[in-house]
Amino acid sequence: MIHKFSRCTLNAALILMLSGCSLLPNERVPEYNVPSATRNGTIVTEGGSDFAADPWWKGLDDPQLDRIVDNVLTSNKDLDIALANIAKARSQLKAAQYAWLPTLGIQAGGVGAGGIETSYQPRGGLSQSSALQNGLGNFSVAYAGFTPEYSLNIFETINQTKVAQASLDMQQSAYYAARVTLIGQATAGYLNLIIARRNLALQEHLIELFKKNKAATFVRYSSGSADGVAVAQLEGRLRQANTKRNQYIEEISALENALSVLMGKHVAPLETVRNPMDVDPNLLIPKELPSSALRSRPDMQMAEANLRKTGAQVSLANAAFFPTISITSLLGGASMMLSNLFSSSGGVWMASGSITGNVFNPQKYAAIASAKEDEKAAYANYEKAVISAFADVDNQLTGMQFANTNYEEWVEFSRAQHRESQISLARYRSGMADIRTKLEAEIKVAESDLSLNTAKQHQLSQLVSLFQSFGSGYEYQPRK
């Protein structure tokens, strides 16, 4: 009989385990294909090393920029928030894992009761009861002890752990995304700062040229060789140049403050010595793009983790129809008198067990349907992330190509302005032209240099955007 019961129990357990296999989430990430080349001709190779650990900004060979990025990665407050979120998710994962363990509590209580005095007189054997000798029937019991408990739904616990793990992975990806963003902000902020400082220097030089030209024109106006319109026009150009100079000063202040905030410091001036025209971004642009670089992007990792999470949530919802085993017990003491509660003769134990489960529960069915729709949305979001990631990289590579082309055009234009200025200077020295012709040529040179500086700014900004699209550098650890 016992052998038959054991065999039935084993068969029942096997049936439950086999039925539960369908409650395990499918963690297979969908395969995706990317084009073999980008629009600008960059070859996409299979596999290869990603850019996660690549400190690409160090290729600019600027120690000051390196220090700024290191300070940002060690002191930025957004990263502190992201790390706190990771720690919280890790604690939630531990809580899910601890569901496999029993719990131990403590419980104490007592019961007291008594009868109501009546005219009834106990007879026979009842008349000998000490509890009823006074006619009231009073008694009391006190108990205290430990309460070990264990409750387990195997597949619910498995899937809660998988949900918690996926949530942790999503927080880790969010941390990586924050690092990519902050590296880009710090690098772009620094490059924009040295651009703005050069713009200010060029603008101040331009203002001096306007002043000289205005003075020379006023002399000719005083002698009757020029009309007042020319003087008024130069005055307007001078005022406009002064306004632009003030904008550059304001921009420098804002950039310094932004970099201070990124580094977790109070605002303060930031001296720089680098000439942006010495920065060549083409030395950093990769000739080939490994396909693994797309999958290592933080947004791709987050979409993948979200897909795993929603899959586990579907299995978790289904687990509501898998039996839950519960065992509760009490180990302690009980006594009719409180003073004897913990005596050796007052020991007591109790135990109970149960198996519960859902057979018909429309609310649980609706929860399963909702979880499945979330999984479909996560799958679509993952596919969208794949398409968007490649489009982002393609856009940035194409943008980099045209930023370089446009910069070269401005270089040639600036050279042409310099040649014109040299010709005007030669004509002025030979007496073939007055000083205003020479000054106007120099003004054109200064204005072309400002335009060239703007083209350099666009080129460097595009470089930052390019490496952000690669998701580069988030695994880099600054030296302490």
GROMACS .gro file of C-alpha atoms in nm:
model
  480
    1MET     CA    1   0.000   0.000   0.000
    2ILE     CA    2   0.282   0.238   0.096
    3HIS     CA    3   0.472   0.142  -0.220
    4LYS     CA    4   0.164   0.216  -0.430
    5PHE     CA    5   0.115   0.552  -0.259
    6SER     CA    6   0.481   0.647  -0.316
    7ARG     CA    7   0.457   0.555  -0.682
    8CYS     CA    8   0.143   0.765  -0.725
    9THR     CA    9   0.312   1.057  -0.551
   10LEU     CA   10   0.615   1.026  -0.779
   11ASN     CA   11   0.396   1.010  -1.089
   12ALA     CA   12   0.206   1.317  -0.975
   13ALA     CA   13   0.530   1.505  -0.919
   14LEU     CA   14   0.657   1.411  -1.266
   15ILE     CA   15   0.331   1.527  -1.425
   16LEU     CA   16   0.358   1.858  -1.242
   17MET     CA   17   0.720   1.906  -1.347
   18LEU     CA   18   0.648   1.823  -1.711
   19SER     CA   19   0.349   2.054  -1.719
   20GLY     CA   20   0.562   2.322  -1.562
   21CYS     CA   21   0.818   2.311  -1.843
   22SER     CA   22   0.581   2.523  -2.047
   23LEU     CA   23   0.601   2.783  -1.772
   24LEU     CA   24   0.971   2.848  -1.831
   25PRO     CA   25   1.031   3.161  -2.043
   26ASN     CA   26   1.181   3.142  -2.390
   27GLU     CA   27   1.502   3.339  -2.353
   28ARG     CA   28   1.615   3.307  -2.713
   29VAL     CA   29   1.685   3.651  -2.856
   30PRO     CA   30   1.563   3.694  -3.215
   31GLU     CA   31   1.828   3.691  -3.482
   32TYR     CA   32   1.867   4.006  -3.685
   33ASN     CA   33   2.044   4.090  -4.008
   34VAL     CA   34   2.207   4.421  -4.089
   35PRO     CA   35   2.318   4.551  -4.429
   36SER     CA   36   2.672   4.470  -4.541
   37ALA     CA   37   2.767   4.836  -4.577
   38THR     CA   38   2.648   5.181  -4.473
   39ARG     CA   39   2.539   5.456  -4.706
   40ASN     CA   40   2.883   5.620  -4.702
   41GLY     CA   41   3.055   5.292  -4.795
   42THR     CA   42   3.174   5.173  -4.454
   43ILE     CA   43   3.190   4.791  -4.455
   44VAL     CA   44   2.996   4.608  -4.182
   45THR     CA   45   3.191   4.299  -4.075
   46GLU     CA   46   3.060   3.993  -3.893
   47GLY     CA   47   3.155   3.963  -3.528
   48GLY     CA   48   3.466   4.159  -3.436
   49SER     CA   49   3.531   4.368  -3.127
   50ASP     CA   50   3.275   4.623  -3.023
   51PHE     CA   51   3.354   4.976  -2.905
   52ALA     CA   52   3.225   4.938  -2.549
   53ALA     CA   53   3.570   4.966  -2.389
   54ASP     CA   54   3.716   5.209  -2.647
   55PRO     CA   55   3.815   5.546  -2.494
   56TRP     CA   56   3.782   5.711  -2.833
   57TRP     CA   57   3.825   6.069  -2.705
   58LYS     CA   58   4.185   5.987  -2.608
   59GLY     CA   59   4.258   5.973  -2.982
   60LEU     CA   60   4.227   6.354  -2.981
   61ASP     CA   61   4.550   6.360  -2.776
   62ASP     CA   62   4.428   6.624  -2.531
   63PRO     CA   63   4.527   6.565  -2.165
   64GLN     CA   64   4.287   6.832  -2.044
   65LEU     CA   65   3.994   6.663  -2.217
   66ASP     CA   66   4.104   6.329  -2.068
   67ARG     CA   67   4.096   6.479  -1.717
   68ILE     CA   68   3.753   6.630  -1.774
   69VAL     CA   69   3.605   6.299  -1.891
   70ASP     CA   70   3.766   6.115  -1.598
   71ASN     CA   71   3.619   6.368  -1.354
   72VAL     CA   72   3.275   6.332  -1.510
   73LEU     CA   73   3.284   5.951  -1.490
   74THR     CA   74   3.387   5.957  -1.123
   75SER     CA   75   3.185   6.250  -0.986
   76ASN     CA   76   2.873   6.301  -1.196
   77LYS     CA   77   2.552   6.290  -0.993
   78ASP     CA   78   2.347   6.123  -1.267
   79LEU     CA   79   2.581   5.825  -1.246
   80ASP     CA   80   2.533   5.815  -0.868
   81ILE     CA   81   2.157   5.793  -0.929
   82ALA     CA   82   2.204   5.517  -1.189
   83LEU     CA   83   2.428   5.320  -0.952
   84ALA     CA   84   2.166   5.351  -0.677
   85ASN     CA   85   1.906   5.212  -0.917
   86ILE     CA   86   2.137   4.918  -0.994
   87ALA     CA   87   2.184   4.850  -0.623
   88LYS     CA   88   1.807   4.858  -0.574
   89ALA     CA   89   1.751   4.614  -0.863
   90ARG     CA   90   2.023   4.386  -0.725
   91SER     CA   91   1.846   4.383  -0.386
   92GLN     CA   92   1.519   4.295  -0.559
   93LEU     CA   93   1.696   4.007  -0.734
   94LYS     CA   94   1.824   3.877  -0.401
   95ALA     CA   95   1.474   3.903  -0.257
   96ALA     CA   96   1.344   3.690  -0.546
   97GLN     CA   97   1.621   3.434  -0.495
   98TYR     CA   98   1.552   3.416  -0.120
   99ALA     CA   99   1.199   3.296  -0.198
  100TRP     CA  100   1.350   2.947  -0.218
  101LEU     CA  101   1.434   2.960   0.153
  102PRO     CA  102   1.199   2.900   0.448
  103THR     CA  103   1.120   3.178   0.692
  104LEU     CA  104   1.133   3.179   1.071
  105GLY     CA  105   0.905   3.392   1.283
  106ILE     CA  106   0.798   3.412   1.644
  107GLN     CA  107   0.451   3.390   1.788
  108ALA     CA  108   0.306   3.418   2.137
  109GLY     CA  109  -0.048   3.428   2.266
  110GLY     CA  110  -0.291   3.307   2.523
  111VAL     CA  111  -0.651   3.199   2.570
  112GLY     CA  112  -0.867   3.258   2.873
  113ALA     CA  113  -1.228   3.154   2.929
  114GLY     CA  114  -1.482   3.120   3.205
  115GLY     CA  115  -1.841   3.020   3.264
  116ILE     CA  116  -2.132   3.224   3.392
  117GLU     CA  117  -2.254   3.130   3.742
  118THR     CA  118  -2.593   2.963   3.738
  119SER     CA  119  -2.799   2.760   3.975
  120TYR     CA  120  -2.687   2.444   3.800
  121GLN     CA  121  -2.502   2.203   4.030
  122PRO     CA  122  -2.272   1.950   3.861
  123ARG     CA  123  -2.344   1.592   3.943
  124GLY     CA  124  -2.163   1.266   3.915
  125GLY     CA  125  -1.819   1.280   3.752
  126LEU     CA  126  -1.856   1.651   3.668
  127SER     CA  127  -1.875   1.733   4.038
  128GLN     CA  128  -1.514   1.613   4.069
  129SER     CA  129  -1.377   1.853   3.799
  130SER     CA  130  -1.148   2.116   3.950
  131ALA     CA  131  -1.233   2.355   3.668
  132LEU     CA  132  -1.605   2.345   3.757
  133GLN     CA  133  -1.595   2.314   4.131
  134ASN     CA  134  -1.672   2.684   4.179
  135GLY     CA  135  -1.946   2.671   3.919
  136LEU     CA  136  -1.768   2.917   3.680
  137GLY     CA  137  -1.552   2.682   3.468
  138ASN     CA  138  -1.256   2.927   3.440
  139PHE     CA  139  -0.933   2.825   3.261
  140SER     CA  140  -0.639   2.984   3.072
  141VAL     CA  141  -0.363   2.869   2.833
  142ALA     CA  142  -0.050   3.061   2.728
  143TYR     CA  143   0.183   2.962   2.446
  144ALA     CA  144   0.494   3.098   2.270
  145GLY     CA  145   0.741   2.967   2.017
  146PHE     CA  146   0.909   2.989   1.679
  147THR     CA  147   0.704   2.953   1.362
  148PRO     CA  148   0.901   2.803   1.071
  149GLU     CA  149   0.710   2.853   0.745
  150TYR     CA  150   0.772   2.745   0.389
  151SER     CA  151   0.563   2.831   0.087
  152LEU     CA  152   0.673   2.753  -0.266
  153ASN     CA  153   0.538   2.773  -0.617
  154ILE     CA  154   0.836   2.641  -0.809
  155PHE     CA  155   0.770   2.806  -1.143
  156GLU     CA  156   0.649   3.128  -0.988
  157THR     CA  157   0.978   3.153  -0.798
  158ILE     CA  158   1.185   3.068  -1.107
  159ASN     CA  159   1.013   3.333  -1.316
  160GLN     CA  160   1.017   3.599  -1.044
  161THR     CA  161   1.393   3.551  -1.033
  162LYS     CA  162   1.418   3.584  -1.412
  163VAL     CA  163   1.205   3.900  -1.407
  164ALA     CA  164   1.428   4.047  -1.137
  165GLN     CA  165   1.744   3.952  -1.329
  166ALA     CA  166   1.614   4.115  -1.647
  167SER     CA  167   1.520   4.426  -1.449
  168LEU     CA  168   1.875   4.440  -1.313
  169ASP     CA  169   2.013   4.405  -1.666
  170MET     CA  170   1.792   4.694  -1.778
  171GLN     CA  171   1.924   4.915  -1.498
  172GLN     CA  172   2.279   4.820  -1.592
  173SER     CA  173   2.207   4.916  -1.953
  174ALA     CA  174   2.060   5.247  -1.834
  175TYR     CA  175   2.385   5.309  -1.644
  176TYR     CA  176   2.587   5.235  -1.957
  177ALA     CA  177   2.364   5.467  -2.161
  178ALA     CA  178   2.420   5.743  -1.905
  179ARG     CA  179   2.797   5.696  -1.934
  180VAL     CA  180   2.782   5.717  -2.316
  181THR     CA  181   2.574   6.033  -2.292
  182LEU     CA  182   2.800   6.196  -2.033
  183ILE     CA  183   3.117   6.114  -2.227
  184GLY     CA  184   2.959   6.277  -2.531
  185GLN     CA  185   2.842   6.580  -2.335
  186ALA     CA  186   3.181   6.630  -2.172
  187THR     CA  187   3.372   6.593  -2.499
  188ALA     CA  188   3.130   6.812  -2.696
  189GLY     CA  189   3.126   7.072  -2.418
  190TYR     CA  190   3.505   7.092  -2.412
  191LEU     CA  191   3.536   7.109  -2.792
  192ASN     CA  192   3.264   7.374  -2.811
  193LEU     CA  193   3.448   7.570  -2.542
  194ILE     CA  194   3.775   7.585  -2.734
  195ILE     CA  195   3.578   7.670  -3.050
  196ALA     CA  196   3.399   7.953  -2.866
  197ARG     CA  197   3.728   8.087  -2.732
  198ARG     CA  198   3.872   8.098  -3.084
  199ASN     CA  199   3.552   8.261  -3.209
  200LEU     CA  200   3.592   8.528  -2.942
  201ALA     CA  201   3.953   8.595  -3.039
  202LEU     CA  202   3.860   8.617  -3.409
  203GLN     CA  203   3.563   8.840  -3.331
  204GLU     CA  204   3.776   9.080  -3.127
  205HIS     CA  205   4.022   9.097  -3.417
  206LEU     CA  206   3.732   9.168  -3.652
  207ILE     CA  207   3.609   9.448  -3.424
  208GLU     CA  208   3.956   9.609  -3.434
  209LEU     CA  209   3.950   9.596  -3.815
  210PHE     CA  210   3.605   9.760  -3.821
  211LYS     CA  211   3.733  10.035  -3.592
  212LYS     CA  212   4.036  10.100  -3.815
  213ASN     CA  213   3.823  10.100  -4.129
  214LYS     CA  214   3.570  10.333  -3.969
  215ALA     CA  215   3.847  10.571  -3.865
  216ALA     CA  216   4.003  10.567  -4.214
  217THR     CA  217   3.662  10.623  -4.376
  218PHE     CA  218   3.585  10.908  -4.136
  219VAL     CA  219   3.913  11.078  -4.235
  220ARG     CA  220   3.814  11.061  -4.600
  221TYR     CA  221   3.464  11.178  -4.509
  222SER     CA  222   3.612  11.477  -4.325
  223SER     CA  223   3.815  11.563  -4.634
  224GLY     CA  224   3.513  11.526  -4.859
  225SER     CA  225   3.639  11.211  -5.032
  226ALA     CA  226   3.366  10.987  -4.886
  227ASP     CA  227   3.001  11.034  -4.796
  228GLY     CA  228   2.835  10.983  -4.458
  229VAL     CA  229   2.661  10.664  -4.569
  230ALA     CA  230   2.989  10.472  -4.568
  231VAL     CA  231   3.062  10.590  -4.215
  232ALA     CA  232   2.713  10.493  -4.096
  233GLN     CA  233   2.742  10.150  -4.256
  234LEU     CA  234   3.070  10.080  -4.080
  235GLU     CA  235   2.920  10.199  -3.752
  236GLY     CA  236   2.636   9.951  -3.795
  237ARG     CA  237   2.876   9.667  -3.876
  238LEU     CA  238   3.083   9.756  -3.571
  239ARG     CA  239   2.777   9.748  -3.341
  240GLN     CA  240   2.671   9.417  -3.484
  241ALA     CA  241   3.020   9.275  -3.428
  242ASN     CA  242   3.013   9.394  -3.065
  243THR     CA  243   2.683   9.212  -3.013
  244LYS     CA  244   2.830   8.894  -3.156
  245ARG     CA  245   3.132   8.925  -2.928
  246ASN     CA  246   2.903   8.948  -2.625
  247GLN     CA  247   2.723   8.633  -2.741
  248TYR     CA  248   3.055   8.445  -2.751
  249ILE     CA  249   3.140   8.564  -2.398
  250GLU     CA  250   2.800   8.445  -2.275
  251GLU     CA  251   2.846   8.112  -2.455
  252ILE     CA  252   3.186   8.057  -2.293
  253SER     CA  253   3.039   8.119  -1.948
  254ALA     CA  254   2.750   7.877  -2.013
  255LEU     CA  255   2.988   7.607  -2.142
  256GLU     CA  256   3.218   7.642  -1.841
  257ASN     CA  257   2.920   7.612  -1.607
  258ALA     CA  258   2.786   7.308  -1.792
  259LEU     CA  259   3.121   7.131  -1.768
  260SER     CA  260   3.142   7.213  -1.396
  261VAL     CA  261   2.800   7.059  -1.338
  262LEU     CA  262   2.895   6.750  -1.539
  263MET     CA  263   3.203   6.710  -1.317
  264GLY     CA  264   2.991   6.749  -1.004
  265LYS     CA  265   3.164   7.074  -0.907
  266HIS     CA  266   3.056   7.428  -0.834
  267VAL     CA  267   3.076   7.659  -1.135
  268ALA     CA  268   3.420   7.804  -1.201
  269PRO     CA  269   3.622   7.932  -1.499
  270LEU     CA  270   3.800   7.666  -1.702
  271GLU     CA  271   4.116   7.772  -1.881
  272THR     CA  272   4.199   7.606  -2.211
  273VAL     CA  273   4.499   7.622  -2.444
  274ARG     CA  274   4.406   7.386  -2.729
  275ASN     CA  275   4.356   7.530  -3.076
  276PRO     CA  276   4.056   7.350  -3.232
  277MET     CA  277   4.211   7.382  -3.577
  278ASP     CA  278   4.477   7.133  -3.466
  279VAL     CA  279   4.218   6.861  -3.403
  280ASP     CA  280   4.189   6.610  -3.688
  281PRO     CA  281   3.882   6.386  -3.640
  282ASN     CA  282   3.960   6.173  -3.945
  283LEU     CA  283   4.228   5.990  -3.747
  284LEU     CA  284   3.955   5.839  -3.527
  285ILE     CA  285   3.696   5.727  -3.782
  286PRO     CA  286   3.699   5.345  -3.823
  287LYS     CA  287   3.736   5.197  -4.169
  288GLU     CA  288   3.511   4.901  -4.085
  289LEU     CA  289   3.215   4.859  -3.853
  290PRO     CA  290   3.181   4.528  -3.663
  291SER     CA  291   2.822   4.408  -3.635
  292SER     CA  292   2.882   4.340  -3.265
  293ALA     CA  293   2.906   4.717  -3.216
  294LEU     CA  294   2.534   4.745  -3.282
  295ARG     CA  295   2.436   4.475  -3.034
  296SER     CA  296   2.662   4.622  -2.765
  297ARG     CA  297   2.483   4.959  -2.776
  298PRO     CA  298   2.313   5.023  -2.440
  299ASP     CA  299   1.973   5.080  -2.602
  300MET     CA  300   2.001   4.743  -2.777
  301GLN     CA  301   2.097   4.574  -2.451
  302MET     CA  302   1.801   4.737  -2.278
  303ALA     CA  303   1.557   4.627  -2.549
  304GLU     CA  304   1.695   4.273  -2.527
  305ALA     CA  305   1.663   4.268  -2.147
  306ASN     CA  306   1.308   4.402  -2.172
  307LEU     CA  307   1.223   4.120  -2.414
  308ARG     CA  308   1.352   3.865  -2.163
  309LYS     CA  309   1.162   4.036  -1.883
  310THR     CA  310   0.827   4.032  -2.061
  311GLY     CA  311   0.879   3.669  -2.159
  312ALA     CA  312   0.938   3.580  -1.795
  313GLN     CA  313   0.631   3.781  -1.696
  314VAL     CA  314   0.416   3.568  -1.930
  315SER     CA  315   0.549   3.253  -1.764
  316LEU     CA  316   0.498   3.416  -1.423
  317ALA     CA  317   0.134   3.485  -1.503
  318ASN     CA  318   0.087   3.121  -1.614
  319ALA     CA  319   0.253   3.002  -1.293
  320ALA     CA  320  -0.056   3.117  -1.102
  321PHE     CA  321  -0.216   2.790  -1.217
  322PHE     CA  322   0.069   2.579  -1.081
  323PRO     CA  323   0.020   2.442  -0.726
  324THR     CA  324   0.165   2.626  -0.427
  325ILE     CA  325   0.296   2.410  -0.142
  326SER     CA  326   0.273   2.562   0.207
  327ILE     CA  327   0.400   2.427   0.539
  328THR     CA  328   0.346   2.605   0.872
  329SER     CA  329   0.459   2.491   1.215
  330LEU     CA  330   0.502   2.604   1.574
  331LEU     CA  331   0.785   2.496   1.802
  332GLY     CA  332   0.766   2.627   2.156
  333GLY     CA  333   0.591   2.589   2.484
  334ALA     CA  334   0.236   2.597   2.621
  335SER     CA  335   0.109   2.598   2.980
  336MET     CA  336  -0.203   2.650   3.184
  337MET     CA  337   0.008   2.891   3.390
  338LEU     CA  338   0.228   3.168   3.241
  339SER     CA  339   0.507   3.095   3.491
  340ASN     CA  340   0.544   2.742   3.352
  341LEU     CA  341   0.546   2.853   2.986
  342PHE     CA  342   0.914   2.773   2.920
  343SER     CA  343   0.949   2.481   3.157
  344SER     CA  344   1.072   2.149   3.023
  345SER     CA  345   0.731   1.999   3.071
  346GLY     CA  346   0.555   2.269   2.871
  347GLY     CA  347   0.690   2.189   2.524
  348VAL     CA  348   0.450   2.186   2.230
  349TRP     CA  349   0.468   2.155   1.852
  350MET     CA  350   0.218   2.195   1.576
  351ALA     CA  351   0.245   2.151   1.199
  352SER     CA  352   0.016   2.193   0.902
  353GLY     CA  353   0.056   2.169   0.529
  354SER     CA  354  -0.146   2.246   0.220
  355ILE     CA  355  -0.137   2.247  -0.158
  356THR     CA  356  -0.339   2.517  -0.328
  357GLY     CA  357  -0.388   2.622  -0.685
  358ASN     CA  358  -0.619   2.793  -0.929
  359VAL     CA  359  -0.860   2.595  -1.143
  360PHE     CA  360  -1.088   2.867  -1.272
  361ASN     CA  361  -0.989   3.231  -1.226
  362PRO     CA  362  -1.089   3.476  -1.501
  363GLN     CA  363  -0.872   3.749  -1.349
  364LYS     CA  364  -0.563   3.532  -1.388
  365TYR     CA  365  -0.657   3.448  -1.747
  366ALA     CA  366  -0.681   3.821  -1.822
  367ALA     CA  367  -0.341   3.877  -1.657
  368ILE     CA  368  -0.189   3.613  -1.887
  369ALA     CA  369  -0.341   3.777  -2.194
  370SER     CA  370  -0.209   4.117  -2.082
  371ALA     CA  371   0.140   3.977  -2.025
  372LYS     CA  372   0.142   3.822  -2.373
  373GLU     CA  373   0.055   4.157  -2.529
  374ASP     CA  374   0.340   4.318  -2.335
  375GLU     CA  375   0.573   4.054  -2.478
  376LYS     CA  376   0.452   4.131  -2.831
  377ALA     CA  377   0.517   4.500  -2.772
  378ALA     CA  378   0.864   4.423  -2.636
  379TYR     CA  379   0.939   4.209  -2.942
  380ALA     CA  380   0.832   4.491  -3.174
  381ASN     CA  381   1.038   4.737  -2.967
  382TYR     CA  382   1.342   4.510  -3.002
  383GLU     CA  383   1.301   4.493  -3.380
  384LYS     CA  384   1.259   4.870  -3.388
  385ALA     CA  385   1.576   4.912  -3.179
  386VAL     CA  386   1.772   4.701  -3.431
  387ILE     CA  387   1.648   4.905  -3.727
  388SER     CA  388   1.694   5.236  -3.546
  389ALA     CA  389   2.045   5.147  -3.430
  390PHE     CA  390   2.168   5.083  -3.782
  391ALA     CA  391   1.989   5.391  -3.915
  392ASP     CA  392   2.150   5.602  -3.642
  393VAL     CA  393   2.498   5.474  -3.723
  394ASP     CA  394   2.435   5.518  -4.097
  395ASN     CA  395   2.313   5.875  -4.043
  396GLN     CA  396   2.613   5.968  -3.832
  397LEU     CA  397   2.865   5.816  -4.072
  398THR     CA  398   2.702   6.000  -4.363
  399GLY     CA  399   2.690   6.319  -4.157
  400MET     CA  400   3.060   6.278  -4.075
  401GLN     CA  401   3.140   6.238  -4.443
  402PHE     CA  402   2.961   6.559  -4.540
  403ALA     CA  403   3.096   6.748  -4.238
  404ASN     CA  404   3.448   6.664  -4.359
  405THR     CA  405   3.363   6.763  -4.717
  406ASN     CA  406   3.210   7.093  -4.610
  407TYR     CA  407   3.506   7.168  -4.385
  408GLU     CA  408   3.746   7.118  -4.674
  409GLU     CA  409   3.537   7.356  -4.886
  410TRP     CA  410   3.562   7.621  -4.614
  411VAL     CA  411   3.936   7.562  -4.590
  412GLU     CA  412   3.970   7.638  -4.961
  413PHE     CA  413   3.744   7.942  -4.930
  414SER     CA  414   3.954   8.075  -4.641
  415ARG     CA  415   4.271   8.024  -4.841
  416ALA     CA  416   4.118   8.221  -5.129
  417GLN     CA  417   4.034   8.506  -4.892
  418HIS     CA  418   4.390   8.506  -4.762
  419ARG     CA  419   4.526   8.522  -5.115
  420GLU     CA  420   4.294   8.814  -5.193
  421SER     CA  421   4.415   8.987  -4.878
  422GLN     CA  422   4.778   8.943  -4.984
  423ILE     CA  423   4.700   9.095  -5.325
  424SER     CA  424   4.521   9.390  -5.164
  425LEU     CA  425   4.816   9.443  -4.930
  426ALA     CA  426   5.056   9.444  -5.226
  427ARG     CA  427   4.839   9.695  -5.411
  428TYR     CA  428   4.821   9.916  -5.101
  429ARG     CA  429   5.198   9.909  -5.056
  430SER     CA  430   5.250   9.995  -5.421
  431GLY     CA  431   5.011  10.288  -5.394
  432MET     CA  432   4.750  10.138  -5.625
  433ALA     CA  433   4.483  10.120  -5.352
  434ASP     CA  434   4.406  10.304  -5.030
  435ILE     CA  435   4.410  10.156  -4.683
  436ARG     CA  436   4.035  10.092  -4.685
  437THR     CA  437   4.076   9.836  -4.963
  438LYS     CA  438   4.343   9.660  -4.756
  439LEU     CA  439   4.123   9.668  -4.441
  440GLU     CA  440   3.818   9.535  -4.625
  441ALA     CA  441   4.026   9.243  -4.752
  442GLU     CA  442   4.145   9.173  -4.397
  443ILE     CA  443   3.784   9.189  -4.275
  444LYS     CA  444   3.690   8.926  -4.534
  445VAL     CA  445   3.974   8.707  -4.407
  446ALA     CA  446   3.856   8.741  -4.045
  447GLU     CA  447   3.497   8.663  -4.145
  448SER     CA  448   3.608   8.358  -4.347
  449ASP     CA  449   3.811   8.239  -4.048
  450LEU     CA  450   3.499   8.264  -3.833
  451SER     CA  451   3.306   8.061  -4.092
  452LEU     CA  452   3.587   7.807  -4.102
  453ASN     CA  453   3.575   7.784  -3.723
  454THR     CA  454   3.201   7.716  -3.743
  455ALA     CA  455   3.266   7.440  -3.997
  456LYS     CA  456   3.526   7.291  -3.760
  457GLN     CA  457   3.270   7.302  -3.479
  458HIS     CA  458   3.020   7.111  -3.691
  459GLN     CA  459   3.288   6.858  -3.786
  460LEU     CA  460   3.388   6.796  -3.422
  461SER     CA  461   3.026   6.782  -3.305
  462GLN     CA  462   2.957   6.524  -3.573
  463LEU     CA  463   3.254   6.321  -3.449
  464VAL     CA  464   3.103   6.310  -3.100
  465SER     CA  465   2.763   6.208  -3.237
  466LEU     CA  466   2.928   5.935  -3.444
  467PHE     CA  467   3.093   5.767  -3.147
  468GLN     CA  468   2.779   5.805  -2.941
  469SER     CA  469   2.594   5.613  -3.212
  470PHE     CA  470   2.855   5.338  -3.172
  471GLY     CA  471   2.783   5.329  -2.798
  472SER     CA  472   3.156   5.373  -2.739
  473GLY     CA  473   3.349   5.393  -2.415
  474TYR     CA  474   3.093   5.298  -2.152
  475GLU     CA  475   3.313   5.020  -2.011
  476TYR     CA  476   3.613   5.252  -1.975
  477GLN     CA  477   3.727   5.293  -1.615
  478PRO     CA  478   3.926   5.607  -1.527
  479ARG     CA  479   4.238   5.572  -1.320
  480LYS     CA  480   4.198   5.657  -0.954
   0.00000   0.00000   0.00000
